Coordinates of C-alpha atoms and ligand atoms in Angstrom, one line a residue:
X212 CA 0.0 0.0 0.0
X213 CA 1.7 3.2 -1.1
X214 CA 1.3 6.3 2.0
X215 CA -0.4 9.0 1.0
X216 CA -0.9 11.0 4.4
X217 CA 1.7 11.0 7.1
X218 CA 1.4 12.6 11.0
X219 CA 4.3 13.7 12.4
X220 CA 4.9 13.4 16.6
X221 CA 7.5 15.1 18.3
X222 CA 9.1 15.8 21.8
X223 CA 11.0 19.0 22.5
X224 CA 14.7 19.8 21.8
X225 CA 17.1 21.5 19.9
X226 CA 16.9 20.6 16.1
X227 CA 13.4 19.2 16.4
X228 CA 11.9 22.2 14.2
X229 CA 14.8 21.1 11.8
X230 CA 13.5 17.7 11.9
X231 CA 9.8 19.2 11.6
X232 CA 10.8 21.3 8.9
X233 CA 12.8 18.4 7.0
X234 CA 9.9 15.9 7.6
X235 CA 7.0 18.1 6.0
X236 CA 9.8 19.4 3.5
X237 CA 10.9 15.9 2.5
X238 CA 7.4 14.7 2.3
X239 CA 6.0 17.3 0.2
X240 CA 8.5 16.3 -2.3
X241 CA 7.2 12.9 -2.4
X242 CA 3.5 14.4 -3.0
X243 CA 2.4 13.4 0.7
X244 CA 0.4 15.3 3.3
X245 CA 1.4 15.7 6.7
X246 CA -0.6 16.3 9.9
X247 CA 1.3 17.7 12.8
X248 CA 0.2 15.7 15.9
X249 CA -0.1 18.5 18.8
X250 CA 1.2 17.9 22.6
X251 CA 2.5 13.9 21.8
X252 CA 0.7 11.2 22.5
X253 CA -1.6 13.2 24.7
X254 CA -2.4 15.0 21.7
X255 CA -2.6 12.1 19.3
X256 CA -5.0 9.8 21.8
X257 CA -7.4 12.8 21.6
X258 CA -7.2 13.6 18.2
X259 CA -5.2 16.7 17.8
X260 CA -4.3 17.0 14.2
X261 CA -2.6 20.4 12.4
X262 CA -2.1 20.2 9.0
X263 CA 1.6 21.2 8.0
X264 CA 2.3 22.3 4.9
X265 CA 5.8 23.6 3.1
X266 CA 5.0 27.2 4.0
X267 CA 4.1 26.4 7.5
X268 CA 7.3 25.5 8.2
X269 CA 9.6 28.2 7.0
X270 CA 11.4 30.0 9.7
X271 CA 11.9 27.5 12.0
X272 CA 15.2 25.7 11.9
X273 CA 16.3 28.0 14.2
X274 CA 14.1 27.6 17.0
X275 CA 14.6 25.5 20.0
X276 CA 11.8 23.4 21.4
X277 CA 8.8 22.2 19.3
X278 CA 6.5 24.4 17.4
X279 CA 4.0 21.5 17.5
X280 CA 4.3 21.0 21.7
X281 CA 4.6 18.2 23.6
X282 CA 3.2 16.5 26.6
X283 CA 4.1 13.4 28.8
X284 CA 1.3 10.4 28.3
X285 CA 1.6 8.2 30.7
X286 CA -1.7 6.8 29.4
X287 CA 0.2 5.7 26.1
X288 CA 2.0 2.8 27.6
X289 CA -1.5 1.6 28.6
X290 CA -3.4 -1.0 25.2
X291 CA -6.6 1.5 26.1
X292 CA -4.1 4.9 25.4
X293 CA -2.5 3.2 22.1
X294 CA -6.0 2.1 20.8
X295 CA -7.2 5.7 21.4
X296 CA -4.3 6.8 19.2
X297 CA -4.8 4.4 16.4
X298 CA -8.1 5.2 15.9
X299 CA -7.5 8.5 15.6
X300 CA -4.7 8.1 12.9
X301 CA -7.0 6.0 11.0
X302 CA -9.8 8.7 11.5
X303 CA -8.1 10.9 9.8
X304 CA -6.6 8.6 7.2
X305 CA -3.1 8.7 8.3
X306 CA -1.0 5.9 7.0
X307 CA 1.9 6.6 8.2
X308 CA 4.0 7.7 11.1
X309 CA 7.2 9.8 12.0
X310 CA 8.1 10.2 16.0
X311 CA 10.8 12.0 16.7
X312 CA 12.3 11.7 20.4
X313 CA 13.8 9.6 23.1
X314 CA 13.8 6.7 24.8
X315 CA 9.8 7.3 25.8
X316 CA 8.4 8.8 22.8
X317 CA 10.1 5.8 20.6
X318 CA 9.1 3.2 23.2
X319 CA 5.6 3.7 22.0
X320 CA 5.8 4.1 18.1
X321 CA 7.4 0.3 18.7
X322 CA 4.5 -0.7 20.3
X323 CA 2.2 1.2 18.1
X324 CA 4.5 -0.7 15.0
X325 CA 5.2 -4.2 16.3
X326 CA 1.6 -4.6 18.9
X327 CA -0.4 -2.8 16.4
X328 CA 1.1 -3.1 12.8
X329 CA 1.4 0.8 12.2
X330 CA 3.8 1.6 10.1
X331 CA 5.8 3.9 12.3
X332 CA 9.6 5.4 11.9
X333 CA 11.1 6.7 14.7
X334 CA 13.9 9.7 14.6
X335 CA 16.2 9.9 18.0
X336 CA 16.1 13.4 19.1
X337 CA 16.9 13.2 23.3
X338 CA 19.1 15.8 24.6
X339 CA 20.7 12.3 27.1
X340 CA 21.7 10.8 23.8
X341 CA 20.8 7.8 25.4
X342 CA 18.8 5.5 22.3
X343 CA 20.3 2.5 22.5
X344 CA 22.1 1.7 18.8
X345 CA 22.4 5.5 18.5
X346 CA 25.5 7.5 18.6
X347 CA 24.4 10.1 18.9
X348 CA 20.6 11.8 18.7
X349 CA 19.3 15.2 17.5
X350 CA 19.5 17.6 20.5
X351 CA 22.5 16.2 22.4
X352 CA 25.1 18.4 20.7
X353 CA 22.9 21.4 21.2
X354 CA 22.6 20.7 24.6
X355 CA 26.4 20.4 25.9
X356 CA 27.0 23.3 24.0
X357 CA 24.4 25.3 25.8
X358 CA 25.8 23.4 29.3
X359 CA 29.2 24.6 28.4
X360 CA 28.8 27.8 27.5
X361 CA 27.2 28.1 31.2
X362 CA 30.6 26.0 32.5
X363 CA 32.5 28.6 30.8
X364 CA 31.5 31.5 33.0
X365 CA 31.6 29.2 36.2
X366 CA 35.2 28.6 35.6
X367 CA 35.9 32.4 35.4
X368 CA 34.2 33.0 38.5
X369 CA 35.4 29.9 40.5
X370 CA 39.6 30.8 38.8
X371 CA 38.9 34.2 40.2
X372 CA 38.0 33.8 43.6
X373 CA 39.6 30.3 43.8
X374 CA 36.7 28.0 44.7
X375 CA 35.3 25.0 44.0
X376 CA 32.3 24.6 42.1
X377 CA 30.3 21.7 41.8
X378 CA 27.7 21.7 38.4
X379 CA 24.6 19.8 38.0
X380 CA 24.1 18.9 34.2
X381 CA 20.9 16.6 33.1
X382 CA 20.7 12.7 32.6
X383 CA 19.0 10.3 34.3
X384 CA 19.9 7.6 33.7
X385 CA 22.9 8.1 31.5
X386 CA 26.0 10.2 32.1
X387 CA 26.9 11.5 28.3
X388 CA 26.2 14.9 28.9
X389 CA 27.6 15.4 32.2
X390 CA 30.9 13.4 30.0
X391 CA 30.9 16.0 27.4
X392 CA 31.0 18.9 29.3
X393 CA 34.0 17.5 31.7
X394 CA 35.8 16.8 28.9
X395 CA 34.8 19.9 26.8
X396 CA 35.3 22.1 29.8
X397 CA 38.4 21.2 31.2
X398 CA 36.8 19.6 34.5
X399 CA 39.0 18.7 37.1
X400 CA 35.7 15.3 38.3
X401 CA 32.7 14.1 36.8
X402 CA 30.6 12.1 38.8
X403 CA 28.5 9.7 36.6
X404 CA 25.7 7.7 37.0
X405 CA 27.3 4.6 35.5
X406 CA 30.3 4.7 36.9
X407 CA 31.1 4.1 41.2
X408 CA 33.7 7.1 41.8
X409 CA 33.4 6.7 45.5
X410 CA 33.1 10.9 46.8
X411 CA 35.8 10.0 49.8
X412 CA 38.4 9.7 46.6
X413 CA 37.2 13.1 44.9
X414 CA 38.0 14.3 48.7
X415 CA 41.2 13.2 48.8
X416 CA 42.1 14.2 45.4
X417 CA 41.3 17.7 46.6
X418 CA 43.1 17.7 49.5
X419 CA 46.1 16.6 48.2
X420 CA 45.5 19.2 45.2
X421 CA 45.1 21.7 48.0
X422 CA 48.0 21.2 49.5
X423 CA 50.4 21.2 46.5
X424 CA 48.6 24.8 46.1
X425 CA 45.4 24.0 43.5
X426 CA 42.7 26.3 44.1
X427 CA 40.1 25.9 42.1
X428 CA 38.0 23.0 40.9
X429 CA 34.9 22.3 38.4
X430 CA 33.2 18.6 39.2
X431 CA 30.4 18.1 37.1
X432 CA 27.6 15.5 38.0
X433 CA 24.6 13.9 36.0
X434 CA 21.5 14.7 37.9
X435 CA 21.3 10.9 38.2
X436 CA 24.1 10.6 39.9
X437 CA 23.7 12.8 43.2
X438 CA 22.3 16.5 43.4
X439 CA 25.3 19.5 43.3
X440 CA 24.1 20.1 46.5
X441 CA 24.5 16.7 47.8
X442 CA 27.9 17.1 46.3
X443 CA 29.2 20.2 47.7
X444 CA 27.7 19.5 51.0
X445 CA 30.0 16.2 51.4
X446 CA 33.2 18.0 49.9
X447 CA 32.7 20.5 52.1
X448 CA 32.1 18.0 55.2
X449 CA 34.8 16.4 54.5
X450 CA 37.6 18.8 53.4
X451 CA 36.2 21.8 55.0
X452 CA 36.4 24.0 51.8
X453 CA 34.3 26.4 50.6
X454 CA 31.9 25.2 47.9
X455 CA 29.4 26.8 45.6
X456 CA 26.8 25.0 43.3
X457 CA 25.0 25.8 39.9
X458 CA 22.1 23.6 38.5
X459 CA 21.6 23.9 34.7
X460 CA 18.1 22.5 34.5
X461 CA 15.9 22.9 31.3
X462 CA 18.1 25.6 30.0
X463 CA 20.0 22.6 28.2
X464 CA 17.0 21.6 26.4
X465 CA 16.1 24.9 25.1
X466 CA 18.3 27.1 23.2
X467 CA 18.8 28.2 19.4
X468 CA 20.1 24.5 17.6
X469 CA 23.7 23.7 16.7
X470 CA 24.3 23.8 12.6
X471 CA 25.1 20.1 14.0
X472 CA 21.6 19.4 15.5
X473 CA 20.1 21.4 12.0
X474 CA 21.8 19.5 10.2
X475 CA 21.4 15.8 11.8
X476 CA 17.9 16.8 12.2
X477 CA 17.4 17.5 8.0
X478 CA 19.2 14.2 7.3
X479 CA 17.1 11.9 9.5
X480 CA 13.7 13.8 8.8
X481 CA 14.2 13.4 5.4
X482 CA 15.2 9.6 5.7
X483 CA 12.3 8.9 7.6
X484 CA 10.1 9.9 5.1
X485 CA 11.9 7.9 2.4
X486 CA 12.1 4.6 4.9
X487 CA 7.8 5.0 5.1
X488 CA 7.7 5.8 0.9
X489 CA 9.7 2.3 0.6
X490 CA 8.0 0.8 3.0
X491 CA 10.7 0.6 5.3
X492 CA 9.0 0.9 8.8
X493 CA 9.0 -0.2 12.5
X494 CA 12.4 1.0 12.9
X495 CA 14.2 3.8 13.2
X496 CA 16.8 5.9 11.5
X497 CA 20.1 7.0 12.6
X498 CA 23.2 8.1 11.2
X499 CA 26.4 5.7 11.0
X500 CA 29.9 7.2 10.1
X501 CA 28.4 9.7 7.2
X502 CA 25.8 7.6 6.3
X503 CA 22.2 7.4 7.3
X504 CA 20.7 4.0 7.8
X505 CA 17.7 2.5 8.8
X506 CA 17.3 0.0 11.7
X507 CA 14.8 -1.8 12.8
X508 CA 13.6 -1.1 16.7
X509 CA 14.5 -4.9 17.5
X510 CA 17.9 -4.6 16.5
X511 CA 19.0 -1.5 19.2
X512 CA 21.3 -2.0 21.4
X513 CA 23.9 -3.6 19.5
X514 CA 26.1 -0.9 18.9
X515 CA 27.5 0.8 22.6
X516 CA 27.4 4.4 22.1
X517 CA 30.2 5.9 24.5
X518 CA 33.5 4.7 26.2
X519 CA 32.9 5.9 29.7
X520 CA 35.7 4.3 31.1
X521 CA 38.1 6.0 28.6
X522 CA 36.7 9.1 28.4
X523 CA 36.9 9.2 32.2
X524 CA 41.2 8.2 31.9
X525 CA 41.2 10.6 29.6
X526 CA 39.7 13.2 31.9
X527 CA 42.1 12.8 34.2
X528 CA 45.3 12.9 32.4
X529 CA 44.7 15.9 30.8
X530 CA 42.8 17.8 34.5
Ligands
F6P214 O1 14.9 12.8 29.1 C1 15.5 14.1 28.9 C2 15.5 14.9 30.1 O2 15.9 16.1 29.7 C3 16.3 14.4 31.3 O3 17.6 14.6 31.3 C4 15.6 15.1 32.4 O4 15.8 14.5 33.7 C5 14.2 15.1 32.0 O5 14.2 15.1 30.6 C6 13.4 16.2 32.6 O6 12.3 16.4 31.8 P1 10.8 16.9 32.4 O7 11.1 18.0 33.2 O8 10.1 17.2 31.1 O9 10.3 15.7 33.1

């Protein structure tokens, strides 16, 4: 059966308008329709079409977040919530699907393709880069570039008055950001959520840094790790040093997009159209070396996506 009208789904970060923009774009070469879904599965279980057309989407590779907003749906993991939203494709004749997020938004368009036969392609865009068989995903770039330009100013600040600061980056459940932006930054620590760096040997390291004259010090930690407050409070406890904290929050999701996020995001908007034209669907695509491929949602979590252990060596030679 050859797709004649596609929706479009999205979660919020940078490059996602790209992604929009290269979806409806993309499509509209092919002679397809598209109907933005509004606020995510929330929006799609109740219907919430918009119809996007090449003009509605000029302008907007610029923007951060998602001109078609976004909601969490807790009720979409539920058969009830996922039935809701299939009928509403079909309502409106949708015979295709593009979602474009992380680990959530994908985890339903593979139910919605492999419980419910949709034919769904899924783009990674999570500013956690943490889509398994994904190197990396629209929005992570963005984000440790709007976390270091933040880390930047900390380090004039904590150089000049010789403190320590301890920086709270996001990730739950993964620890690329807070990587990144150590390694990016020049950090003296990262504290990870995947990796056991015990906070009585960060202590020690500062003590004996301390008394050979070191004076200042950045640690960055993943949200899932430990708070920055947690943090400070048991350097401070411990060495008796002054400590001051800075918690970058949502600003790292927000934010004008990286030519790199623009960029990724045109690429795999545009190859998710094609995948649904040839049929290609219950997958996602990603890009591999310079080259984007498809891969079907069973197959994630072949390829490991960082070297934590060697980023962290590396870290430390060169703090
Ligand atoms: O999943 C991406 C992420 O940015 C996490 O790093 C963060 O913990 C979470 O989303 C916060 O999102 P929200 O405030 O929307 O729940």
């Amino acid at each position: 059966m050859s797709v004649k009208r596609i929706a479009l789904l999205t979660r919020d970060c940078g490059g996602v308008n790209a992604a929009i923009r290269a979806v409806v774009r993309a499509a509209a070469a092919r002679g397809l329709e598209v109907l933005g879904v509004v606020r995510g599965y929330e929006g799609l279980m109740a219907g919430e079409f918009v119809p996007l057309d090449r003009r509605s989407v000029s302008n907007i590779i610029e923007l951060g977040g998602t001109i078609l907003k976004t909601a969490r749906a807790e009720a979409f993991l539920t058969d009830e919530g996922q039935k809701a939203g299939l009928a509403s494709l079909r309502a409106n004749a949708v015979d295709g699907l593009v979602v474009v997020g992380g680990n959530g938004s994908l985890a339903g368009a593979r139910d919605l393709a492999e419980r419910h036969r949709f034919p769904v392609v899924g783009v990674p865009a999570t500013i956690d880069n943490d889509v398994p068989g994904v190197a990396l995903s629209v929005g992570a770039d963005t984000a440790v570039n709007v976390a270091l330009d933040a880390l930047d100013k900390i380090r004039d600040t904590a150089t000049s008055l010789e403190r320590i600061f301890v920086v709270e980056v996001m990730g739950r459940r993964c620890g690329w950001i807070a990587m990144q932006v150590a390694l990016a930054g020049g950090c003296e620590e990262v504290l990870l959520p995947e990796k056991d760096t015990p906070i009585e040997a960060v202590c020690a390291e500062i003590e004996a840094g301390a008394a050979r004259g070191k004076a200042s010090w950045i640690i960055v930690v993943a949200e899932g790790r430990a708070s920055a407050a947690e943090v400070a409070g048991a350097v401070t406890a411990r060495t008796g040093l002054e400590t001051r904290i800075a918690v970058l929050g949502h600003i790292q999701r927000g934010g004008r997009p990286t030519a790199h996020d623009r960029i990724l995001a045109s690429r795999l908007g545009h190859a998710a159209v094609e995948a649904l034209v040839a049929g290609r669907t219950g997958g996602l695509v990603r890009l591999v070396g310079d080259r984007v491929e498809f891969m079907p949602f069973e197959a994630a979590g072949e390829v490991k996506t960082t070297d934590i252990e060697s980023d962290y060596r590396l870290l430390k030679i060169l703090s």
